[in-house]
Tab-separated table of C-alpha atoms in Angstrom:
chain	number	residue	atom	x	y	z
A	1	UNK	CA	8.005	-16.551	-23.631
A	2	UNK	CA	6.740	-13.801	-25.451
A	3	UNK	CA	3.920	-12.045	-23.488
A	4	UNK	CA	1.903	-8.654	-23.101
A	5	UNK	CA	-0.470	-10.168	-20.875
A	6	UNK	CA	1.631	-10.323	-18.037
A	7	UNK	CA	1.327	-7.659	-15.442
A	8	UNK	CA	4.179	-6.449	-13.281
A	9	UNK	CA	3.501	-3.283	-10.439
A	10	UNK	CA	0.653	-2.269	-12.584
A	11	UNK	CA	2.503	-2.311	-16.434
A	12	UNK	CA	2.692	-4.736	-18.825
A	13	UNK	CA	5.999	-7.084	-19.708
A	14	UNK	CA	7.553	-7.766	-22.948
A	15	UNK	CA	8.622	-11.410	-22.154
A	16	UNK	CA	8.578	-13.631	-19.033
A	17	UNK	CA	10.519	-16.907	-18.306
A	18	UNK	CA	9.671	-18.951	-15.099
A	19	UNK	CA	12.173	-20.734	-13.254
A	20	UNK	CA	12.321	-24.009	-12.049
A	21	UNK	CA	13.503	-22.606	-8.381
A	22	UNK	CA	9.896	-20.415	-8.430
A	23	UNK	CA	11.617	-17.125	-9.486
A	24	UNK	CA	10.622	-14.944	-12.525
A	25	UNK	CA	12.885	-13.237	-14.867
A	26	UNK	CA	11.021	-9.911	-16.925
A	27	UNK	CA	12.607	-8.552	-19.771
A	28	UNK	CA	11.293	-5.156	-21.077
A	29	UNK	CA	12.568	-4.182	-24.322
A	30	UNK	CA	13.129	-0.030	-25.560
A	31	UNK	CA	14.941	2.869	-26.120
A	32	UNK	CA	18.002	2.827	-24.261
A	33	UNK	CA	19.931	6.388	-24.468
A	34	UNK	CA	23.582	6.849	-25.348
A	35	UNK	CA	24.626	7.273	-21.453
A	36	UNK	CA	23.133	3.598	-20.938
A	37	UNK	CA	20.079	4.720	-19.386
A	38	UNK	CA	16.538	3.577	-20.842
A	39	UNK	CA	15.083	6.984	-21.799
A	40	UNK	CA	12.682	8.428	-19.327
A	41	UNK	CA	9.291	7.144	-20.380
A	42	UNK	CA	11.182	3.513	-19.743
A	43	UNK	CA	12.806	4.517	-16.276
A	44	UNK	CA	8.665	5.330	-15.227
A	45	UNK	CA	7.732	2.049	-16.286
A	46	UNK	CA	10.137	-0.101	-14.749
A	47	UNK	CA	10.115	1.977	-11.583
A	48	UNK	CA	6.549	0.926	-11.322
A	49	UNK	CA	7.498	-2.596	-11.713
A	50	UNK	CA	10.770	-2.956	-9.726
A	51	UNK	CA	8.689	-3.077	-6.155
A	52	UNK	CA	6.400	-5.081	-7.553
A	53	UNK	CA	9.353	-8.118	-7.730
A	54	UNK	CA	9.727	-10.473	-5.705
A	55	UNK	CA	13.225	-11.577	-4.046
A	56	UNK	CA	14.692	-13.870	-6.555
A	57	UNK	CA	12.787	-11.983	-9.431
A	58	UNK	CA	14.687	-10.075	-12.138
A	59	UNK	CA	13.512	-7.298	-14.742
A	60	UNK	CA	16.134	-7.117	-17.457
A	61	UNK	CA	15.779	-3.913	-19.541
A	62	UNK	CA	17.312	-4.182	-23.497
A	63	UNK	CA	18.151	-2.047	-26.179
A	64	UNK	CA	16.065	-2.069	-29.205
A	65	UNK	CA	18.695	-1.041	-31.311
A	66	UNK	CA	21.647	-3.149	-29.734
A	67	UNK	CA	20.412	-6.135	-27.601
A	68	UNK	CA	23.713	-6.668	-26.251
A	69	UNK	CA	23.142	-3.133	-24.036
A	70	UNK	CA	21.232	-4.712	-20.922
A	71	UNK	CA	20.400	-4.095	-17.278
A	72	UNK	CA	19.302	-6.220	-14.875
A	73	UNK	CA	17.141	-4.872	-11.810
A	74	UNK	CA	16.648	-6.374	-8.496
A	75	UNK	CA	14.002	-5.423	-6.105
A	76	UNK	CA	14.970	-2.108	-3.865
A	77	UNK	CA	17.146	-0.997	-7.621
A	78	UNK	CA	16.988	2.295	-8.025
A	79	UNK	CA	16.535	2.562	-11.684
A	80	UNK	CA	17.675	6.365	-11.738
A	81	UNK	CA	21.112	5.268	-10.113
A	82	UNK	CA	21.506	2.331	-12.498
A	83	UNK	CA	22.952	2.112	-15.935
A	84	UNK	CA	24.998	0.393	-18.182
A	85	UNK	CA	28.523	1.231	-16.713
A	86	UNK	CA	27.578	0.411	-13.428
A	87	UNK	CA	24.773	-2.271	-13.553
């Protein structure tokens, strides 16, 4: 469902499906850079949001440009440790 009225840790999501077992899945979409990273001014954002999840919740970050490029966060992520080659 496409959203920007949903807030997670404080920011607002891009999309939001709810699951039948109670769990949310977030998907922000933006910039992602060419080392499979979002670019910094995404990495605050969902950094902000990843405590916010709860234990079966995911945040799903996708390219702009390529929506294949993805990367799914858990809770306790470390979104400056995670990228595309290791996700």
């Amino acid at each position: 469902q496409n959203v920007e009225n949903v807030e997670l840790g404080g920011r607002y999501i891009d999309l939001v499906r709810y699951n039948v077992d109670g769990s949310t899945d977030y998907l922000e979409v933006g910039e992602m850079l060419q080392n499979g990273m979002p670019e910094a001014r995404e990495r605050v954002k969902l950094a902000d949001e990843i405590p916010a999840l709860r234990k079966s919740d995911t945040v799903t970050f996708v390219d702009k440009m390529d929506t294949s490029r993805r990367i799914t966060y858990r809770r306790g992520d470390d979104v400056e440790a995670k990228f595309l080659d290791n996700r």
